[in-house]
CSV table of C-alpha atoms in Angstrom, one decimal:
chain,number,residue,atom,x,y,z
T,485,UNK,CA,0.0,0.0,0.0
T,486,UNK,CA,2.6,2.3,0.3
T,487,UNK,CA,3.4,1.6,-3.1
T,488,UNK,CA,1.9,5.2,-4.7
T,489,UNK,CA,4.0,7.6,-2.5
T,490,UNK,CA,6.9,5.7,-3.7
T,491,UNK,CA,6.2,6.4,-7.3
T,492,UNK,CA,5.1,9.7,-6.3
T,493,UNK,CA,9.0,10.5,-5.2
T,494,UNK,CA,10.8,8.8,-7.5
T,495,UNK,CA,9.3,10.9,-10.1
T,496,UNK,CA,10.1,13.8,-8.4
T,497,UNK,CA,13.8,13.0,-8.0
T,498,UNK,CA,14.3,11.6,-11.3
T,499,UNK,CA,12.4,15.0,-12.9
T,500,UNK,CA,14.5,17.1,-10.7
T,501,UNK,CA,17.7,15.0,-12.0
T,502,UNK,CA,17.4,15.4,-15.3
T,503,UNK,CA,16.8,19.4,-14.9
T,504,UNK,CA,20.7,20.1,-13.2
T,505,UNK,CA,22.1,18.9,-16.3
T,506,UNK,CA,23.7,21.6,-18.5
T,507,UNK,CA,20.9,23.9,-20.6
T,508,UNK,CA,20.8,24.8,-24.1
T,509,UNK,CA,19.7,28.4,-22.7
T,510,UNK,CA,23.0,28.8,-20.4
T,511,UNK,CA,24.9,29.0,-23.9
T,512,UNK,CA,23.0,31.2,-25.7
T,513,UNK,CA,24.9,34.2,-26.8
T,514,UNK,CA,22.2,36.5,-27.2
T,515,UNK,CA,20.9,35.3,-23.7
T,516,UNK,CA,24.1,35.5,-21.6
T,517,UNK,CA,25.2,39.1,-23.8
T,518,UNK,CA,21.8,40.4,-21.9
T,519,UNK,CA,22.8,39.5,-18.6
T,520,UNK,CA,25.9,40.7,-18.6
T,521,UNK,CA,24.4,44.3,-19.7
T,522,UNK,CA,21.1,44.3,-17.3
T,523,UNK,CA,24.0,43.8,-14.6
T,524,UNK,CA,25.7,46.5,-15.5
T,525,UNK,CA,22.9,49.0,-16.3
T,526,UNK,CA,20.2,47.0,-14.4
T,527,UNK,CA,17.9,47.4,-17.1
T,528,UNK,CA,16.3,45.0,-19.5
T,529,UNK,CA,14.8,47.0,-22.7
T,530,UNK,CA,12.6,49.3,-20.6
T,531,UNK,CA,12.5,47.7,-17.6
T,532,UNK,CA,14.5,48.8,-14.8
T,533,UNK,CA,15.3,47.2,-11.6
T,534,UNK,CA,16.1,49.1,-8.5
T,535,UNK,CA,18.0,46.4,-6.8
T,536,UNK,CA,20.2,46.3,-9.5
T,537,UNK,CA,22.2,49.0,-7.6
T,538,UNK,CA,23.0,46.5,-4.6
T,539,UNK,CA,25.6,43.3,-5.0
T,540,UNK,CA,23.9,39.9,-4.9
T,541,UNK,CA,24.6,39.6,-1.0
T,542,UNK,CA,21.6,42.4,-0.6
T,543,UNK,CA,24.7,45.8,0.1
T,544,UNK,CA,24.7,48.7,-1.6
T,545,UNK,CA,27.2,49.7,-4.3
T,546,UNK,CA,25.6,53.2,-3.9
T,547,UNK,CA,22.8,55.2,-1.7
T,548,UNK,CA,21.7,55.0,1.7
T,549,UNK,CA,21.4,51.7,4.2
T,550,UNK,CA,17.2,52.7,3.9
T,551,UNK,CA,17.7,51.6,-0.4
T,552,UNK,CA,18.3,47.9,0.3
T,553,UNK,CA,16.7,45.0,-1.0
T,554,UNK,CA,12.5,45.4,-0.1
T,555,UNK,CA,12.4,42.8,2.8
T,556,UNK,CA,10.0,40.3,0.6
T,557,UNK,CA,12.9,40.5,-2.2
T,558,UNK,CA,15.5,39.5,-0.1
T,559,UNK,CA,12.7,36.3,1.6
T,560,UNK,CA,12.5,35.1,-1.7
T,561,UNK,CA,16.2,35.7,-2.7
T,562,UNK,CA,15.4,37.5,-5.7
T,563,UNK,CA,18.5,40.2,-6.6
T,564,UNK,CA,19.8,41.9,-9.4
T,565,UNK,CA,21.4,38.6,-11.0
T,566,UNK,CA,18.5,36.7,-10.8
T,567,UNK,CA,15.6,39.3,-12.2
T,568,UNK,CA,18.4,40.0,-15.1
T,569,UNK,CA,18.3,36.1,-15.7
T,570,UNK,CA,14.5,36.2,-15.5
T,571,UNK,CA,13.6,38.7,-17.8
T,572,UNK,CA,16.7,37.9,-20.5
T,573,UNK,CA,15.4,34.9,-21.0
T,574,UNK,CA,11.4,36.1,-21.2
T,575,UNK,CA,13.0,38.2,-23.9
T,576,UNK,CA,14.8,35.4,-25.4
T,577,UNK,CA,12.2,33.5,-25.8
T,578,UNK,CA,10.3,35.9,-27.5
T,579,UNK,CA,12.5,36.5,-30.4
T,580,UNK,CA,12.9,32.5,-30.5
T,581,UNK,CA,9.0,32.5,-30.8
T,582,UNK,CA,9.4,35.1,-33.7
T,583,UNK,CA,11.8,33.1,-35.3
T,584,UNK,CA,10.0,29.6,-35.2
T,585,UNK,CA,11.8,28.6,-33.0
T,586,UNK,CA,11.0,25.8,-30.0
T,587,UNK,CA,11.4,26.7,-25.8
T,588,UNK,CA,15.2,25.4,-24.0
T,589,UNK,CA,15.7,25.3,-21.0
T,590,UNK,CA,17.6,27.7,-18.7
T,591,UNK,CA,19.9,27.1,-15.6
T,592,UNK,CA,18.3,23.8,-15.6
T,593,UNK,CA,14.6,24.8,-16.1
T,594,UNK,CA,11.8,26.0,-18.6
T,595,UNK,CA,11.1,29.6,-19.4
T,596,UNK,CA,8.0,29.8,-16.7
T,597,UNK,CA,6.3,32.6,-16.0
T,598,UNK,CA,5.9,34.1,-12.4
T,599,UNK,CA,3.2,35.5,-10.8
T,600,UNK,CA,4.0,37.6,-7.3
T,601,UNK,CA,7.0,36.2,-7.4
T,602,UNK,CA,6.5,32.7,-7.7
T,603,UNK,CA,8.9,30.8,-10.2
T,604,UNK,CA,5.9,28.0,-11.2
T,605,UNK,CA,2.6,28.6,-10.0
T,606,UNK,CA,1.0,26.3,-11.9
T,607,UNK,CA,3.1,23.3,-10.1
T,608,UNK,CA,2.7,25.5,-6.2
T,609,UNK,CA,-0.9,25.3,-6.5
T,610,UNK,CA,-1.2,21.7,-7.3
T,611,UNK,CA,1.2,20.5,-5.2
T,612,UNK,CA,-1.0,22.2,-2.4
T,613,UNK,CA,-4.1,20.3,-4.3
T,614,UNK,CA,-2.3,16.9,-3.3
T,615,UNK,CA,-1.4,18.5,0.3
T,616,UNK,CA,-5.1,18.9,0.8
T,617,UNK,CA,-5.7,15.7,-0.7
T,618,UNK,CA,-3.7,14.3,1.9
T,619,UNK,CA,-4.9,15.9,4.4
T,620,UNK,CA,-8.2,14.5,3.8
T,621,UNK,CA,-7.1,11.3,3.4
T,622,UNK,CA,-5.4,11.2,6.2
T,623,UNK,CA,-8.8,12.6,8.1
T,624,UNK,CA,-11.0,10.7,7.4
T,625,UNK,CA,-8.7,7.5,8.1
T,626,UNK,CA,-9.0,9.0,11.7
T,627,UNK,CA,-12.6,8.9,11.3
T,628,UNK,CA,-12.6,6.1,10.5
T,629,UNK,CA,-11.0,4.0,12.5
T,630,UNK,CA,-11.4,6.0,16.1
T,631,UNK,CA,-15.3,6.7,15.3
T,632,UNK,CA,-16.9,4.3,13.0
T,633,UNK,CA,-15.1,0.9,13.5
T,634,UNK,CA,-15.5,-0.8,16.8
T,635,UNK,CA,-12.0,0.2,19.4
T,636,UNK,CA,-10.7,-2.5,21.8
T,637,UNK,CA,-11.7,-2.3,25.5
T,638,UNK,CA,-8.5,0.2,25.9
T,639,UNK,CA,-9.8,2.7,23.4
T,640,UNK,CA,-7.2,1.7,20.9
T,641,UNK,CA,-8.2,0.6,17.7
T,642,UNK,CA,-8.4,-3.1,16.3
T,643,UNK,CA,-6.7,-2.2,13.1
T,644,UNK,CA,-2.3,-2.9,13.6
T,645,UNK,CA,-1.2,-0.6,11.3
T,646,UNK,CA,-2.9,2.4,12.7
T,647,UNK,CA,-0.2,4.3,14.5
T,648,UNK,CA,1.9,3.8,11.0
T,649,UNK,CA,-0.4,4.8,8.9
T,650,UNK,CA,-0.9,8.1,11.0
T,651,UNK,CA,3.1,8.5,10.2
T,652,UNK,CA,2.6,8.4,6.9
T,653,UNK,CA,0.4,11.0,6.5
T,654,UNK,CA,2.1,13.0,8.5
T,655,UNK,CA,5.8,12.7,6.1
T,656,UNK,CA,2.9,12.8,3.1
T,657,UNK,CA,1.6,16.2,3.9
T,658,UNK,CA,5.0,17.3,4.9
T,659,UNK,CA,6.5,16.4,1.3
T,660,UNK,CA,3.8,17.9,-0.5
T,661,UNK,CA,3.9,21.2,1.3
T,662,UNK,CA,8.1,21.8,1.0
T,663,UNK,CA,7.3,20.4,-3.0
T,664,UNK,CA,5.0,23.6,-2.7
T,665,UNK,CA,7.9,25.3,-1.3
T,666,UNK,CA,10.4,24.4,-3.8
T,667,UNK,CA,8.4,25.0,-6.8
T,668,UNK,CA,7.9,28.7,-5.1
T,669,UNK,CA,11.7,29.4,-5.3
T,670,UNK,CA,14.4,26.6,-5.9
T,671,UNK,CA,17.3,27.9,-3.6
T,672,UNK,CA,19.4,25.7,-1.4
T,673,UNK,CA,17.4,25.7,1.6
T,674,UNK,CA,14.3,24.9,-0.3
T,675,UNK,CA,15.9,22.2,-2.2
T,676,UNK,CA,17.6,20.7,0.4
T,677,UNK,CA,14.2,20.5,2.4
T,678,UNK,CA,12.3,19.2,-0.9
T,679,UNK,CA,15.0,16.3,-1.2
T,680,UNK,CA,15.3,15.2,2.4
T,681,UNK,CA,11.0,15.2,2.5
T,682,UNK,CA,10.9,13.0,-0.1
T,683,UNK,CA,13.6,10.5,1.0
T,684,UNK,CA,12.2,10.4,3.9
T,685,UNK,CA,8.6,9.4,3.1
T,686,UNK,CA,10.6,6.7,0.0
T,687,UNK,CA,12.3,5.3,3.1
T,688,UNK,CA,9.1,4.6,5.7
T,689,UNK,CA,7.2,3.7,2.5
T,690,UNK,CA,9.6,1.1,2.5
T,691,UNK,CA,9.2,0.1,5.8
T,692,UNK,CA,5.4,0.1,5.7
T,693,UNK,CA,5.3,-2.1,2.6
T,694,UNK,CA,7.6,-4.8,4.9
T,695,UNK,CA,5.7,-4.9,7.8
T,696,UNK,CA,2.0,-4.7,5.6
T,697,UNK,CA,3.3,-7.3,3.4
T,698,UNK,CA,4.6,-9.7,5.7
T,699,UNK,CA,2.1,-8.7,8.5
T,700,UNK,CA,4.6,-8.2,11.0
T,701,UNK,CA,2.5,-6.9,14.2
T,702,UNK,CA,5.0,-8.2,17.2
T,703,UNK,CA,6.6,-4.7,18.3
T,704,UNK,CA,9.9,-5.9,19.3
T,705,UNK,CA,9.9,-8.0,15.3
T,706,UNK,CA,9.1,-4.4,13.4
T,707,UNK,CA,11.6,-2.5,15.7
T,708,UNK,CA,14.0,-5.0,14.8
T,709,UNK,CA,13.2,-4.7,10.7
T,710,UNK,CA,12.5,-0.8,10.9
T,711,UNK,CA,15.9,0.4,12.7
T,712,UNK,CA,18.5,-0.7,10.1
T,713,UNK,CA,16.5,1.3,7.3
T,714,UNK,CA,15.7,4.2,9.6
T,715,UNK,CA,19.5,4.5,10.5
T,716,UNK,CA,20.4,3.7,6.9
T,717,UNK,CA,17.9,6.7,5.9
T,718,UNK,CA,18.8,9.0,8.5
T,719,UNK,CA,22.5,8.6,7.3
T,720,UNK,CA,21.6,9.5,3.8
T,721,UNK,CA,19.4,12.5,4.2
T,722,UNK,CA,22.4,13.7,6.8
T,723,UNK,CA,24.7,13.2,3.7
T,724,UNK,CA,22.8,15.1,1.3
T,725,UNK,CA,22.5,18.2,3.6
T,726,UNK,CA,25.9,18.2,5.4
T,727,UNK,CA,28.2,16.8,3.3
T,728,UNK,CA,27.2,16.6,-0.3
T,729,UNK,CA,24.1,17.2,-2.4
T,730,UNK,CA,24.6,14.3,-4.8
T,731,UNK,CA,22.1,13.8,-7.2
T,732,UNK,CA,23.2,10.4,-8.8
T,733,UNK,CA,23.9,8.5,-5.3
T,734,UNK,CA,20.1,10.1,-4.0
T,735,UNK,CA,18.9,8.8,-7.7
T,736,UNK,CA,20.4,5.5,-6.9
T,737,UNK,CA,19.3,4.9,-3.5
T,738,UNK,CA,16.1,6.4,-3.6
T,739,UNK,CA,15.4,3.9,-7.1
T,740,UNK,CA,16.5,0.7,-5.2
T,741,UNK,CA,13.7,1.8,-2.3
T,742,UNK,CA,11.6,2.1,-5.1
T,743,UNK,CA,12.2,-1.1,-6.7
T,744,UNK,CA,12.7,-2.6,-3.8
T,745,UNK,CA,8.8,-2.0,-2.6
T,746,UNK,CA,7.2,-2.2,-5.8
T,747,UNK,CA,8.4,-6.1,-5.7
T,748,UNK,CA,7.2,-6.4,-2.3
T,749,UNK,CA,3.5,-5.1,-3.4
T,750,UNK,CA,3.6,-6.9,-7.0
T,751,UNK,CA,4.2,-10.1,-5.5
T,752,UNK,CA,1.5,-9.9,-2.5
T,753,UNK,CA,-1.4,-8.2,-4.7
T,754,UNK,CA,-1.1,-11.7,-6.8
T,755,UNK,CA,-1.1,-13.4,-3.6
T,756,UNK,CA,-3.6,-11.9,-1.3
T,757,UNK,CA,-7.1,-12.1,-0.9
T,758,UNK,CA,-8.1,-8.5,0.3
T,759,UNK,CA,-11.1,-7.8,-1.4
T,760,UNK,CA,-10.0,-4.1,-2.3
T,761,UNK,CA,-6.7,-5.2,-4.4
T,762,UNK,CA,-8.1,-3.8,-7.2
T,763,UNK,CA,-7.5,-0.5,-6.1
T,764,UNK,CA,-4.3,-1.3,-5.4
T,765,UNK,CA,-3.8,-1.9,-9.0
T,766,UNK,CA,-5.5,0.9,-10.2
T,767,UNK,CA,-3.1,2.8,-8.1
T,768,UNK,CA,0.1,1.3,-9.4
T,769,UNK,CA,-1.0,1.2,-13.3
T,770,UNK,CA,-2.1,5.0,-13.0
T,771,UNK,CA,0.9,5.9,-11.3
T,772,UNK,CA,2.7,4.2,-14.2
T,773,UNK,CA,0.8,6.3,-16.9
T,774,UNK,CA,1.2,9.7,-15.1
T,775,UNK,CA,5.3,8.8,-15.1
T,776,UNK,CA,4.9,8.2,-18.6
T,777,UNK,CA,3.4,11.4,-19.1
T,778,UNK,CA,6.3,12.9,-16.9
T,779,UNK,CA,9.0,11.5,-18.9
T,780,UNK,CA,7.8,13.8,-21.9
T,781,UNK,CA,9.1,17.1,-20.1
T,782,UNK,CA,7.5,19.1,-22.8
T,783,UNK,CA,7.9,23.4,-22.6
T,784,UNK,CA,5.4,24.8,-20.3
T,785,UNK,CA,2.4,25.8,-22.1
T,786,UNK,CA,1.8,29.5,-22.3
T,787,UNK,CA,4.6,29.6,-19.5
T,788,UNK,CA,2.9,27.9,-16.8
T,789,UNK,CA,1.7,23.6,-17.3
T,790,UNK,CA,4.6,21.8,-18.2
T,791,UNK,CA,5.2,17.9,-18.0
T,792,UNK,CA,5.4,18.3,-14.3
T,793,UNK,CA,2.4,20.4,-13.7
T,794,UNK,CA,-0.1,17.6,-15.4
T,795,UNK,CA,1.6,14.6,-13.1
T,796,UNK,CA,0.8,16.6,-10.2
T,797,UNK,CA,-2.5,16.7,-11.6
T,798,UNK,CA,-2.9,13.1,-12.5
T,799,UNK,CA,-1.9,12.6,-8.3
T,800,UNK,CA,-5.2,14.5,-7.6
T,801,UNK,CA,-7.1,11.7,-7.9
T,802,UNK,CA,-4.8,8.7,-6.9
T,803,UNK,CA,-4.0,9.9,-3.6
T,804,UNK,CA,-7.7,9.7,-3.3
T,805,UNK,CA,-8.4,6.5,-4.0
T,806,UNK,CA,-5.0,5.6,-2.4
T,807,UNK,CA,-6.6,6.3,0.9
T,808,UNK,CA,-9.6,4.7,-0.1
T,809,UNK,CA,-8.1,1.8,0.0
T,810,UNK,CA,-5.9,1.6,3.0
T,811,UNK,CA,-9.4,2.5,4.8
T,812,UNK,CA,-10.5,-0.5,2.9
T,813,UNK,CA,-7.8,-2.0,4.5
T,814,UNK,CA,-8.1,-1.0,7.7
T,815,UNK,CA,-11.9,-2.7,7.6
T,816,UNK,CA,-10.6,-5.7,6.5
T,817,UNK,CA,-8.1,-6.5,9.2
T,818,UNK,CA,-10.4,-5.0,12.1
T,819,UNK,CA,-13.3,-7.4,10.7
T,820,UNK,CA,-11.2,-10.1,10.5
T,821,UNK,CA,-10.1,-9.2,14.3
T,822,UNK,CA,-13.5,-9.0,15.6
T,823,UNK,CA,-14.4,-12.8,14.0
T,824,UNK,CA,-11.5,-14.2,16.0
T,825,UNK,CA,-12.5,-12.8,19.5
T,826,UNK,CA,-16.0,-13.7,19.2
C-alpha cells in the first residue's frame, strides 16, 4: 500500500535530476550578452530594476542603508542577478518565438512565467491540491478508525497498522507542502528540504510495505526490521545536507527503495485475498501512466503547465483512491479481528 507515495517520489527526483544537467539556454549568446548588460545598467529593454544597484549579498554599491533590497525580495532571494536572468530569458524566448523557433531550458529549467514572485505557480498550486488531498485522506482515516469501526476495551483501535499509517500521512503532507515550497523558489534551503522530505517518506514507504506485506504486528519483530533502514535513511538525508548534495547517489538509492517496494507489493497483490486489491492496481498502473506522461518534459504551455504540472495533476485523484483503499484495509483486518475474538 505504500506503493503510490513511492512512485510519487521517484518521479520527483528523477524529474529534478534530469533538470541540473547543463541547458541549451545557459549557452545562448544572445541570452548571456543580456545579462551581462542588465548587470551592468540594471535594465532590461525598458524595464529597470532598482535592486540592481546593490551586490547579490543584498549591500549597496551606492545610496543609503534605507535603499536595500524590499524585505519580501531578499525572503524570496530574488537580486539583481536573478531578475536580469528572469527577464533575458522572457526576452529570449520571445525572439525565438518570432523566429519559429521551440522553448530550452535555462539554468536547468523551462522559461516559466511568475506571478508575485512565484517561479511556477501552476506546479505551487497543485502540489497544495495533493497537500489537501492528503490531508483529507489522512482525516477521514482517523474517522474512521477512532469513530466508525469498533476500538478495543482500551480505546485503541483493532486495526495494527494504525499508528503507522498516521506517520505516513504526517511525512505525506509534509512532502507535498516543501514540494510547494520548492516550486515557489528553488534555492538551497528549499531544495535541500524538498529532497530530504521526499527520502524520507521513500524510506518509511519502505518500511510500511515490509511490515504490511509480511504482516509483521509483534513490536519488538518491526523494531527490529525498521531500525537498520531508519539508521540507513537517516545517514543518507544527513549526507545530502551536510556533506554533499549528490544527485546520482540520491537517484540511486532512492530507485532501489523504489524497486525494492514495488516487488514487495507486486508479489502480494497476486497473492492476497483483500477484497480491495483492485484499487491497489489501479493505483500502481495509473501511477505508471502519469510517469509516462512525466518523462515527456514538454515546454510549459503559455509559461505555466509543463510535463510536471499535469503529473501533479494526474496525483489529484490517486491519492484519493490511495486512501480509499488503505481505509478498505483497515476494515478488512479490524473485521477479521473481531471474528476471531467472538
Amino acid at each position: 500500500m505504500a506503493l503510490f507515495p513511492s512512485f510519487v517520489v521517484l518521479v520527483v527526483l528523477c524529474s529534478f535530476l534530469l533538470s541540473v544537467d547543463a541547458s541549451d539556454g545557459d549557452t545562448d549568446l544572445i541570452y548571456k550578452g543580456c545579462v551581462e548588460q542588465c548587470e551592468k545598467s540594471g535594465c532590461v529593454g525598458d524595464r529597470c530594476f532598482q535592486h540592481c544597484k546593490f551586490s547579490s549579498d543584498g549591500k549597496p554599491i551606492d545610496g543609503p542603508w534605507y535603499m536595500h533590497e524590499p524585505l519580501y525580495l531578499e525572503w524570496k532571494q530574488w537580486d539583481c542577478r536573478t531578475d536580469c536572468r528572469y527577464h533575458c530569458m522572457l526576452a529570449r524566448e520571445e525572439e525565438r518565438t518570432k523566429l519559429g523557433e521551440t522553448p530550452v531550458k535555462y539554468h536547468g529549467k523551462w522559461p516559466f512565467r511568475r506571478i508575485y514572485g512565484i517561479q511556477e505557480p501552476v506546479a505551487v498550486a497543485l502540489s497544495a491540491l495533493n497537500l489537501a488531498m492528503q490531508f483529507h485522506g489522512w482525516v477521514s482515516f482517523f474517522i474512521l478508525v477512532y469513530y466508525k469501526l469498533p476500538l478495543r476495551p482500551d480505546k485503541k483501535a483493532y486495526y495494527e497498522y494504525t499508528g503507522l499509517w498516521h506517520i505516513y500521512g504526517i511525512l505525506s503532507m509534509n512532502a507535498w507542502l516543501w514540494s510547494a515550497v520548492f516550486h515557489s523558489r528553488a534555492v538551497d534551503l528549499t531544495e535541500k528540504l524538498n529532497y530530504s522530505s521526499a527520502v524520507a517518506l521513500l524510506g518509511f514507504s519502505l518500511i510500511l510495505a515490509i511490515l504490511r506485506a509480511f504482516n509483521v504486528r509483534d513490536e519488538a519483530t518491526r523494531v527490529m526490521v525498521s531500525a537498520p533502514l531508519v539508521a540507513f535513511v537517516t545517514t543518507h538525508i544527513m549526507y545530502l545536507n551536510f556533506y554533499e548534495l549528490n544527485y546520482g547517489l540520491n537517484m540511486k538509492v532512492s530507485m532501489l527503495m523504489a524497486v525494492v517496494q514495488l516487488l514487495i507489493w507486486a508479489i502480494w497483490a497476486g497473492v492476497s485475498s483483500h477484497p480491495a486489491r483492485w484499487k491497489l492496481w489501479t493505483v500502481v498502473v495509473g501511477g505508471v501512466v502519469a510517469m509516462i506522461l512525466e518523462t515527456y518534459d514538454f515546454p510549459p504551455y503559455m509559461g505555466y503547465v509543463d510535463a510536471h504540472a499535469v503529473w501533479n495533476a494526474a496525483n489529484i485523484p490517486l491519492t484519493f483512491l490511495w486512501w480509499s483503499y488503505i481505509r478498505d484495509d483497515a476494515e478488512f483486518r479490524t473485521s477479521a479481528l473481531l471474528k476471531k475474538v467472538k
